[in-house]
């Protein structure tokens, strides 16, 4: 949401009329607004991997609706220049551009408007696929069909199984903001969320030291105003792997399923899948932890108030603070789970090391390459009864959690469970 709003701010400040439709908007609503206001361009932003598929489908819908004369600008963390300027230009019948950031989007708009005002059309602008042309491979060009294994041969199946302290779920409230703040990723907060950059000659450590005063001040103000309300629902469950599936059992008798997750498997060696990090039904009982953490609805309300009041700088500060405090809460609670589960002694020596997975096991959130299916957010929500914290997730929310500053994960204790891309 903040990336889209930043584009709104910058383009509006440079004389453009922007119609900010919001988040998770269906293409039908976008097309209706384009027709209504006779828009000169349409912009879309995507944060998660699944967004790439949605944008592709949206471009196809534009073609089918005979609206490909509308230039489209695409951006967001889910996209790359190569994907937009090669793959999507192959699909879209009109002009499509990649916007690395809000300023590149503004530059593209300026070029489009200059062309419109001059009346001189550049038929190639935004239409020619770009990117590397790879040489053809020698030998056969036929696609090789690979028989995927039921389990990666590289993942150990005789690892120690840690017994959790309890089964089922618990709610935790009243977590101290200062404790959470220790786990904030300063690079993500200062550079990515707040968009600050080091001054000329300033080292990274000096840069972070300078911004810590702002962080402390904003955190103190948030505490005083009461709009950061951290809450957690988490639990431990009996599980087993079955091929690419992870079965969550109701109890240790393993006679009744509570839930089932299906994860993608790599199509090339080492053929990993998240399910591989758990024992199969035949090899005995195993356990997984799940958590959902949130900073509550109040921070989103405050950010929306600031945006509506045109207080854009403070809007970015508060929105970014909420996002990174939610991520920090997830990091803190993952550590708490490792403590309860009995293997926190394998952690690295520093909090910074936790951001580089210097701990036993792994934490996977839905929407990322190893587990891209956002619909599983709803399964986790049902499993942990997230509604007890006022958390909603459904098709109506685009399978994303509301409040916005909410995230979930599955936690594995297997020592080989680290980040990987399933493709």
PDB file of N, CA and C in Angstrom, residues 193-268:
ATOM      1  N   UNK A 193      11.451   1.370   4.053  1.00  0.00           N
ATOM      2  CA  UNK A 193      10.171   1.945   4.456  1.00  0.00           C
ATOM      3  C   UNK A 193      10.215   3.468   4.501  1.00  0.00           C
ATOM      4  N   UNK A 194      11.240   4.008   5.146  1.00  0.00           N
ATOM      5  CA  UNK A 194      11.301   5.460   5.328  1.00  0.00           C
ATOM      6  C   UNK A 194      12.021   6.175   4.195  1.00  0.00           C
ATOM      7  N   UNK A 195      12.698   5.420   3.339  1.00  0.00           N
ATOM      8  CA  UNK A 195      13.350   5.970   2.145  1.00  0.00           C
ATOM      9  C   UNK A 195      14.472   6.966   2.461  1.00  0.00           C
ATOM     10  N   UNK A 196      15.101   6.826   3.622  1.00  0.00           N
ATOM     11  CA  UNK A 196      16.263   7.655   3.935  1.00  0.00           C
ATOM     12  C   UNK A 196      17.508   7.050   3.291  1.00  0.00           C
ATOM     13  N   UNK A 197      18.495   7.893   3.009  1.00  0.00           N
ATOM     14  CA  UNK A 197      19.750   7.446   2.421  1.00  0.00           C
ATOM     15  C   UNK A 197      20.917   8.075   3.178  1.00  0.00           C
ATOM     16  N   UNK A 198      22.068   7.401   3.207  1.00  0.00           N
ATOM     17  CA  UNK A 198      23.235   7.985   3.875  1.00  0.00           C
ATOM     18  C   UNK A 198      23.660   9.288   3.209  1.00  0.00           C
ATOM     19  N   UNK A 199      24.183  10.186   4.018  1.00  0.00           N
ATOM     20  CA  UNK A 199      24.751  11.408   3.474  1.00  0.00           C
ATOM     21  C   UNK A 199      26.102  11.093   2.840  1.00  0.00           C
ATOM     22  N   UNK A 200      26.612  12.003   2.039  1.00  0.00           N
ATOM     23  CA  UNK A 200      27.888  11.782   1.354  1.00  0.00           C
ATOM     24  C   UNK A 200      28.985  11.515   2.384  1.00  0.00           C
ATOM     25  N   UNK A 201      29.669  10.401   2.211  1.00  0.00           N
ATOM     26  CA  UNK A 201      30.760  10.041   3.104  1.00  0.00           C
ATOM     27  C   UNK A 201      30.327   9.367   4.391  1.00  0.00           C
ATOM     28  N   UNK A 202      29.035   9.206   4.606  1.00  0.00           N
ATOM     29  CA  UNK A 202      28.525   8.608   5.840  1.00  0.00           C
ATOM     30  C   UNK A 202      28.559   7.088   5.743  1.00  0.00           C
ATOM     31  N   UNK A 203      29.116   6.431   6.744  1.00  0.00           N
ATOM     32  CA  UNK A 203      29.140   4.970   6.756  1.00  0.00           C
ATOM     33  C   UNK A 203      27.752   4.437   7.093  1.00  0.00           C
ATOM     34  N   UNK A 204      27.557   3.147   6.828  1.00  0.00           N
ATOM     35  CA  UNK A 204      26.260   2.543   7.121  1.00  0.00           C
ATOM     36  C   UNK A 204      25.954   2.606   8.611  1.00  0.00           C
ATOM     37  N   UNK A 205      26.958   2.369   9.452  1.00  0.00           N
ATOM     38  CA  UNK A 205      26.726   2.403  10.895  1.00  0.00           C
ATOM     39  C   UNK A 205      26.412   3.816  11.361  1.00  0.00           C
ATOM     40  N   UNK A 206      27.111   4.820  10.821  1.00  0.00           N
ATOM     41  CA  UNK A 206      26.814   6.207  11.184  1.00  0.00           C
ATOM     42  C   UNK A 206      25.409   6.601  10.715  1.00  0.00           C
ATOM     43  N   UNK A 207      25.038   6.122   9.536  1.00  0.00           N
ATOM     44  CA  UNK A 207      23.698   6.377   9.001  1.00  0.00           C
ATOM     45  C   UNK A 207      22.633   5.811   9.943  1.00  0.00           C
ATOM     46  N   UNK A 208      22.813   4.566  10.361  1.00  0.00           N
ATOM     47  CA  UNK A 208      21.840   3.942  11.261  1.00  0.00           C
ATOM     48  C   UNK A 208      21.825   4.638  12.616  1.00  0.00           C
ATOM     49  N   UNK A 209      22.991   5.016  13.099  1.00  0.00           N
ATOM     50  CA  UNK A 209      23.069   5.708  14.385  1.00  0.00           C
ATOM     51  C   UNK A 209      22.307   7.030  14.342  1.00  0.00           C
ATOM     52  N   UNK A 210      22.419   7.736  13.224  1.00  0.00           N
ATOM     53  CA  UNK A 210      21.708   9.014  13.078  1.00  0.00           C
ATOM     54  C   UNK A 210      20.195   8.805  13.068  1.00  0.00           C
ATOM     55  N   UNK A 211      19.726   7.735  12.421  1.00  0.00           N
ATOM     56  CA  UNK A 211      18.286   7.500  12.302  1.00  0.00           C
ATOM     57  C   UNK A 211      17.679   6.885  13.559  1.00  0.00           C
ATOM     58  N   UNK A 212      18.513   6.325  14.427  1.00  0.00           N
ATOM     59  CA  UNK A 212      17.970   5.710  15.646  1.00  0.00           C
ATOM     60  C   UNK A 212      17.253   6.731  16.522  1.00  0.00           C
ATOM     61  N   UNK A 213      17.703   7.964  16.501  1.00  0.00           N
ATOM     62  CA  UNK A 213      17.033   9.001  17.292  1.00  0.00           C
ATOM     63  C   UNK A 213      15.605   9.202  16.794  1.00  0.00           C
ATOM     64  N   UNK A 214      15.430   9.204  15.461  1.00  0.00           N
ATOM     65  CA  UNK A 214      14.087   9.327  14.887  1.00  0.00           C
ATOM     66  C   UNK A 214      13.241   8.116  15.255  1.00  0.00           C
ATOM     67  N   UNK A 215      13.846   6.933  15.182  1.00  0.00           N
ATOM     68  CA  UNK A 215      13.135   5.706  15.532  1.00  0.00           C
ATOM     69  C   UNK A 215      12.656   5.761  16.981  1.00  0.00           C
ATOM     70  N   UNK A 216      13.555   6.142  17.895  1.00  0.00           N
ATOM     71  CA  UNK A 216      13.174   6.207  19.312  1.00  0.00           C
ATOM     72  C   UNK A 216      12.061   7.229  19.534  1.00  0.00           C
ATOM     73  N   UNK A 217      12.163   8.353  18.853  1.00  0.00           N
ATOM     74  CA  UNK A 217      11.154   9.400  19.005  1.00  0.00           C
ATOM     75  C   UNK A 217       9.790   8.937  18.498  1.00  0.00           C
ATOM     76  N   UNK A 218       9.770   8.317  17.318  1.00  0.00           N
ATOM     77  CA  UNK A 218       8.500   7.862  16.749  1.00  0.00           C
ATOM     78  C   UNK A 218       7.909   6.714  17.560  1.00  0.00           C
ATOM     79  N   UNK A 219       8.762   5.850  18.090  1.00  0.00           N
ATOM     80  CA  UNK A 219       8.271   4.752  18.913  1.00  0.00           C
ATOM     81  C   UNK A 219       7.662   5.292  20.210  1.00  0.00           C
ATOM     82  N   UNK A 220       8.314   6.285  20.803  1.00  0.00           N
ATOM     83  CA  UNK A 220       7.783   6.892  22.027  1.00  0.00           C
ATOM     84  C   UNK A 220       6.435   7.559  21.759  1.00  0.00           C
ATOM     85  N   UNK A 221       6.323   8.241  20.623  1.00  0.00           N
ATOM     86  CA  UNK A 221       5.056   8.885  20.267  1.00  0.00           C
ATOM     87  C   UNK A 221       3.963   7.851  20.034  1.00  0.00           C
ATOM     88  N   UNK A 222       4.333   6.737  19.394  1.00  0.00           N
ATOM     89  CA  UNK A 222       3.359   5.673  19.146  1.00  0.00           C
ATOM     90  C   UNK A 222       2.879   5.057  20.455  1.00  0.00           C
ATOM     91  N   UNK A 223       3.799   4.869  21.390  1.00  0.00           N
ATOM     92  CA  UNK A 223       3.408   4.328  22.697  1.00  0.00           C
ATOM     93  C   UNK A 223       2.452   5.276  23.406  1.00  0.00           C
ATOM     94  N   UNK A 224       2.757   6.563  23.347  1.00  0.00           N
ATOM     95  CA  UNK A 224       1.905   7.549  24.018  1.00  0.00           C
ATOM     96  C   UNK A 224       0.521   7.609  23.379  1.00  0.00           C
ATOM     97  N   UNK A 225       0.476   7.499  22.050  1.00  0.00           N
ATOM     98  CA  UNK A 225      -0.806   7.570  21.340  1.00  0.00           C
ATOM     99  C   UNK A 225      -1.569   6.250  21.394  1.00  0.00           C
ATOM    100  N   UNK A 226      -0.857   5.158  21.637  1.00  0.00           N
ATOM    101  CA  UNK A 226      -1.511   3.861  21.807  1.00  0.00           C
ATOM    102  C   UNK A 226      -1.993   3.201  20.535  1.00  0.00           C
ATOM    103  N   UNK A 227      -1.360   3.514  19.382  1.00  0.00           N
ATOM    104  CA  UNK A 227      -1.850   2.889  18.149  1.00  0.00           C
ATOM    105  C   UNK A 227      -1.010   1.699  17.685  1.00  0.00           C
ATOM    106  N   UNK A 228      -0.026   1.280  18.468  1.00  0.00           N
ATOM    107  CA  UNK A 228       0.667   0.021  18.204  1.00  0.00           C
ATOM    108  C   UNK A 228       0.248  -0.972  19.285  1.00  0.00           C
ATOM    109  N   UNK A 229      -0.506  -1.992  18.881  1.00  0.00           N
ATOM    110  CA  UNK A 229      -1.079  -2.940  19.845  1.00  0.00           C
ATOM    111  C   UNK A 229      -0.661  -4.354  19.442  1.00  0.00           C
ATOM    112  N   UNK A 230       0.513  -4.805  19.888  1.00  0.00           N
ATOM    113  CA  UNK A 230       1.009  -6.124  19.473  1.00  0.00           C
ATOM    114  C   UNK A 230       0.235  -7.268  20.117  1.00  0.00           C
ATOM    115  N   UNK A 231      -0.093  -8.255  19.295  1.00  0.00           N
ATOM    116  CA  UNK A 231      -0.770  -9.458  19.769  1.00  0.00           C
ATOM    117  C   UNK A 231      -0.276 -10.646  18.954  1.00  0.00           C
ATOM    118  N   UNK A 232      -0.313 -11.806  19.576  1.00  0.00           N
ATOM    119  CA  UNK A 232       0.157 -13.034  18.930  1.00  0.00           C
ATOM    120  C   UNK A 232      -0.819 -14.162  19.230  1.00  0.00           C
ATOM    121  N   UNK A 233      -1.086 -14.977  18.235  1.00  0.00           N
ATOM    122  CA  UNK A 233      -1.707 -16.276  18.472  1.00  0.00           C
ATOM    123  C   UNK A 233      -0.772 -17.300  17.841  1.00  0.00           C
ATOM    124  N   UNK A 234      -0.401 -18.310  18.618  1.00  0.00           N
ATOM    125  CA  UNK A 234       0.558 -19.294  18.117  1.00  0.00           C
ATOM    126  C   UNK A 234       0.262 -20.646  18.732  1.00  0.00           C
ATOM    127  N   UNK A 235       0.869 -21.674  18.162  1.00  0.00           N
ATOM    128  CA  UNK A 235       0.645 -23.001  18.713  1.00  0.00           C
ATOM    129  C   UNK A 235       1.518 -24.052  18.069  1.00  0.00           C
ATOM    130  N   UNK A 236       1.486 -25.235  18.675  1.00  0.00           N
ATOM    131  CA  UNK A 236       2.251 -26.388  18.207  1.00  0.00           C
ATOM    132  C   UNK A 236       1.267 -27.502  17.852  1.00  0.00           C
ATOM    133  N   UNK A 237       1.594 -28.237  16.780  1.00  0.00           N
ATOM    134  CA  UNK A 237       0.663 -29.249  16.293  1.00  0.00           C
ATOM    135  C   UNK A 237       1.416 -30.497  15.837  1.00  0.00           C
ATOM    136  N   UNK A 238       0.746 -31.640  15.971  1.00  0.00           N
ATOM    137  CA  UNK A 238       1.268 -32.898  15.446  1.00  0.00           C
ATOM    138  C   UNK A 238       1.119 -32.880  13.929  1.00  0.00           C
ATOM    139  N   UNK A 239       2.179 -33.260  13.229  1.00  0.00           N
ATOM    140  CA  UNK A 239       2.150 -33.221  11.768  1.00  0.00           C
ATOM    141  C   UNK A 239       2.875 -34.425  11.182  1.00  0.00           C
ATOM    142  N   UNK A 240       2.599 -34.669   9.911  1.00  0.00           N
ATOM    143  CA  UNK A 240       3.353 -35.631   9.107  1.00  0.00           C
ATOM    144  C   UNK A 240       3.354 -35.186   7.655  1.00  0.00           C
ATOM    145  N   UNK A 241       4.416 -35.552   6.960  1.00  0.00           N
ATOM    146  CA  UNK A 241       4.489 -35.293   5.523  1.00  0.00           C
ATOM    147  C   UNK A 241       3.875 -36.451   4.763  1.00  0.00           C
ATOM    148  N   UNK A 242       3.261 -36.112   3.631  1.00  0.00           N
ATOM    149  CA  UNK A 242       2.738 -37.126   2.715  1.00  0.00           C
ATOM    150  C   UNK A 242       2.977 -36.602   1.302  1.00  0.00           C
ATOM    151  N   UNK A 243       4.127 -36.960   0.732  1.00  0.00           N
ATOM    152  CA  UNK A 243       4.510 -36.386  -0.551  1.00  0.00           C
ATOM    153  C   UNK A 243       4.742 -34.891  -0.400  1.00  0.00           C
ATOM    154  N   UNK A 244       4.019 -34.086  -1.196  1.00  0.00           N
ATOM    155  CA  UNK A 244       4.146 -32.630  -1.127  1.00  0.00           C
ATOM    156  C   UNK A 244       3.205 -32.016  -0.090  1.00  0.00           C
ATOM    157  N   UNK A 245       2.439 -32.848   0.596  1.00  0.00           N
ATOM    158  CA  UNK A 245       1.462 -32.362   1.573  1.00  0.00           C
ATOM    159  C   UNK A 245       2.020 -32.422   2.987  1.00  0.00           C
ATOM    160  N   UNK A 246       1.546 -31.498   3.810  1.00  0.00           N
ATOM    161  CA  UNK A 246       1.793 -31.558   5.247  1.00  0.00           C
ATOM    162  C   UNK A 246       0.442 -31.708   5.932  1.00  0.00           C
ATOM    163  N   UNK A 247       0.281 -32.820   6.633  1.00  0.00           N
ATOM    164  CA  UNK A 247      -0.965 -33.087   7.352  1.00  0.00           C
ATOM    165  C   UNK A 247      -0.819 -32.577   8.778  1.00  0.00           C
ATOM    166  N   UNK A 248      -1.795 -31.806   9.225  1.00  0.00           N
ATOM    167  CA  UNK A 248      -1.847 -31.344  10.614  1.00  0.00           C
ATOM    168  C   UNK A 248      -2.913 -32.167  11.325  1.00  0.00           C
ATOM    169  N   UNK A 249      -2.480 -32.914  12.353  1.00  0.00           N
ATOM    170  CA  UNK A 249      -3.386 -33.816  13.066  1.00  0.00           C
ATOM    171  C   UNK A 249      -4.030 -33.121  14.257  1.00  0.00           C
ATOM    172  N   UNK A 250      -5.175 -33.619  14.658  1.00  0.00           N
ATOM    173  CA  UNK A 250      -5.875 -33.044  15.808  1.00  0.00           C
ATOM    174  C   UNK A 250      -5.195 -33.400  17.123  1.00  0.00           C
ATOM    175  N   UNK A 251      -4.504 -34.549  17.160  1.00  0.00           N
ATOM    176  CA  UNK A 251      -3.783 -34.946  18.373  1.00  0.00           C
ATOM    177  C   UNK A 251      -2.770 -36.022  18.007  1.00  0.00           C
ATOM    178  N   UNK A 252      -2.096 -36.550  19.017  1.00  0.00           N
ATOM    179  CA  UNK A 252      -1.015 -37.497  18.775  1.00  0.00           C
ATOM    180  C   UNK A 252      -1.495 -38.867  18.302  1.00  0.00           C
ATOM    181  N   UNK A 253      -2.794 -39.125  18.372  1.00  0.00           N
ATOM    182  CA  UNK A 253      -3.304 -40.399  17.855  1.00  0.00           C
ATOM    183  C   UNK A 253      -3.264 -40.432  16.330  1.00  0.00           C
ATOM    184  N   UNK A 254      -3.208 -39.259  15.701  1.00  0.00           N
ATOM    185  CA  UNK A 254      -3.125 -39.121  14.239  1.00  0.00           C
ATOM    186  C   UNK A 254      -4.280 -39.832  13.522  1.00  0.00           C
ATOM    187  N   UNK A 255      -5.459 -39.689  14.064  1.00  0.00           N
ATOM    188  CA  UNK A 255      -6.633 -40.314  13.449  1.00  0.00           C
ATOM    189  C   UNK A 255      -7.556 -39.297  12.783  1.00  0.00           C
ATOM    190  N   UNK A 256      -7.332 -38.002  13.041  1.00  0.00           N
ATOM    191  CA  UNK A 256      -8.219 -36.973  12.495  1.00  0.00           C
ATOM    192  C   UNK A 256      -7.400 -35.772  12.041  1.00  0.00           C
ATOM    193  N   UNK A 257      -7.640 -35.331  10.800  1.00  0.00           N
ATOM    194  CA  UNK A 257      -6.925 -34.174  10.257  1.00  0.00           C
ATOM    195  C   UNK A 257      -7.583 -32.870  10.690  1.00  0.00           C
ATOM    196  N   UNK A 258      -6.737 -31.925  11.114  1.00  0.00           N
ATOM    197  CA  UNK A 258      -7.207 -30.563  11.359  1.00  0.00           C
ATOM    198  C   UNK A 258      -7.065 -29.697  10.115  1.00  0.00           C
ATOM    199  N   UNK A 259      -5.986 -29.919   9.385  1.00  0.00           N
ATOM    200  CA  UNK A 259      -5.705 -29.110   8.196  1.00  0.00           C
ATOM    201  C   UNK A 259      -4.700 -29.850   7.333  1.00  0.00           C
ATOM    202  N   UNK A 260      -4.573 -29.381   6.088  1.00  0.00           N
ATOM    203  CA  UNK A 260      -3.598 -29.963   5.169  1.00  0.00           C
ATOM    204  C   UNK A 260      -3.073 -28.842   4.275  1.00  0.00           C
ATOM    205  N   UNK A 261      -1.752 -28.789   4.145  1.00  0.00           N
ATOM    206  CA  UNK A 261      -1.103 -27.809   3.282  1.00  0.00           C
ATOM    207  C   UNK A 261      -0.384 -28.549   2.155  1.00  0.00           C
ATOM    208  N   UNK A 262      -0.467 -28.012   0.956  1.00  0.00           N
ATOM    209  CA  UNK A 262       0.257 -28.564  -0.188  1.00  0.00           C
ATOM    210  C   UNK A 262       1.285 -27.541  -0.648  1.00  0.00           C
ATOM    211  N   UNK A 263       2.549 -27.968  -0.701  1.00  0.00           N
ATOM    212  CA  UNK A 263       3.642 -27.059  -1.043  1.00  0.00           C
ATOM    213  C   UNK A 263       4.247 -27.434  -2.399  1.00  0.00           C
ATOM    214  N   UNK A 264       4.736 -26.454  -3.149  1.00  0.00           N
ATOM    215  CA  UNK A 264       5.383 -26.763  -4.431  1.00  0.00           C
ATOM    216  C   UNK A 264       6.745 -27.410  -4.218  1.00  0.00           C
ATOM    217  N   UNK A 265       7.132 -28.247  -5.168  1.00  0.00           N
ATOM    218  CA  UNK A 265       8.427 -28.923  -5.117  1.00  0.00           C
ATOM    219  C   UNK A 265       9.314 -28.397  -6.243  1.00  0.00           C
ATOM    220  N   UNK A 266      10.589 -28.243  -5.964  1.00  0.00           N
ATOM    221  CA  UNK A 266      11.527 -27.828  -7.001  1.00  0.00           C
ATOM    222  C   UNK A 266      11.534 -28.846  -8.140  1.00  0.00           C
ATOM    223  N   UNK A 267      11.569 -28.342  -9.365  1.00  0.00           N
ATOM    224  CA  UNK A 267      11.544 -29.229 -10.532  1.00  0.00           C
ATOM    225  C   UNK A 267      12.935 -29.701 -10.933  1.00  0.00           C
ATOM    226  N   UNK A 268      13.953 -29.159 -10.266  1.00  0.00           N
ATOM    227  CA  UNK A 268      15.330 -29.597 -10.507  1.00  0.00           C
ATOM    228  C   UNK A 268      15.981 -29.910  -9.161  1.00  0.00           C
TER     229      UNK A 268
END
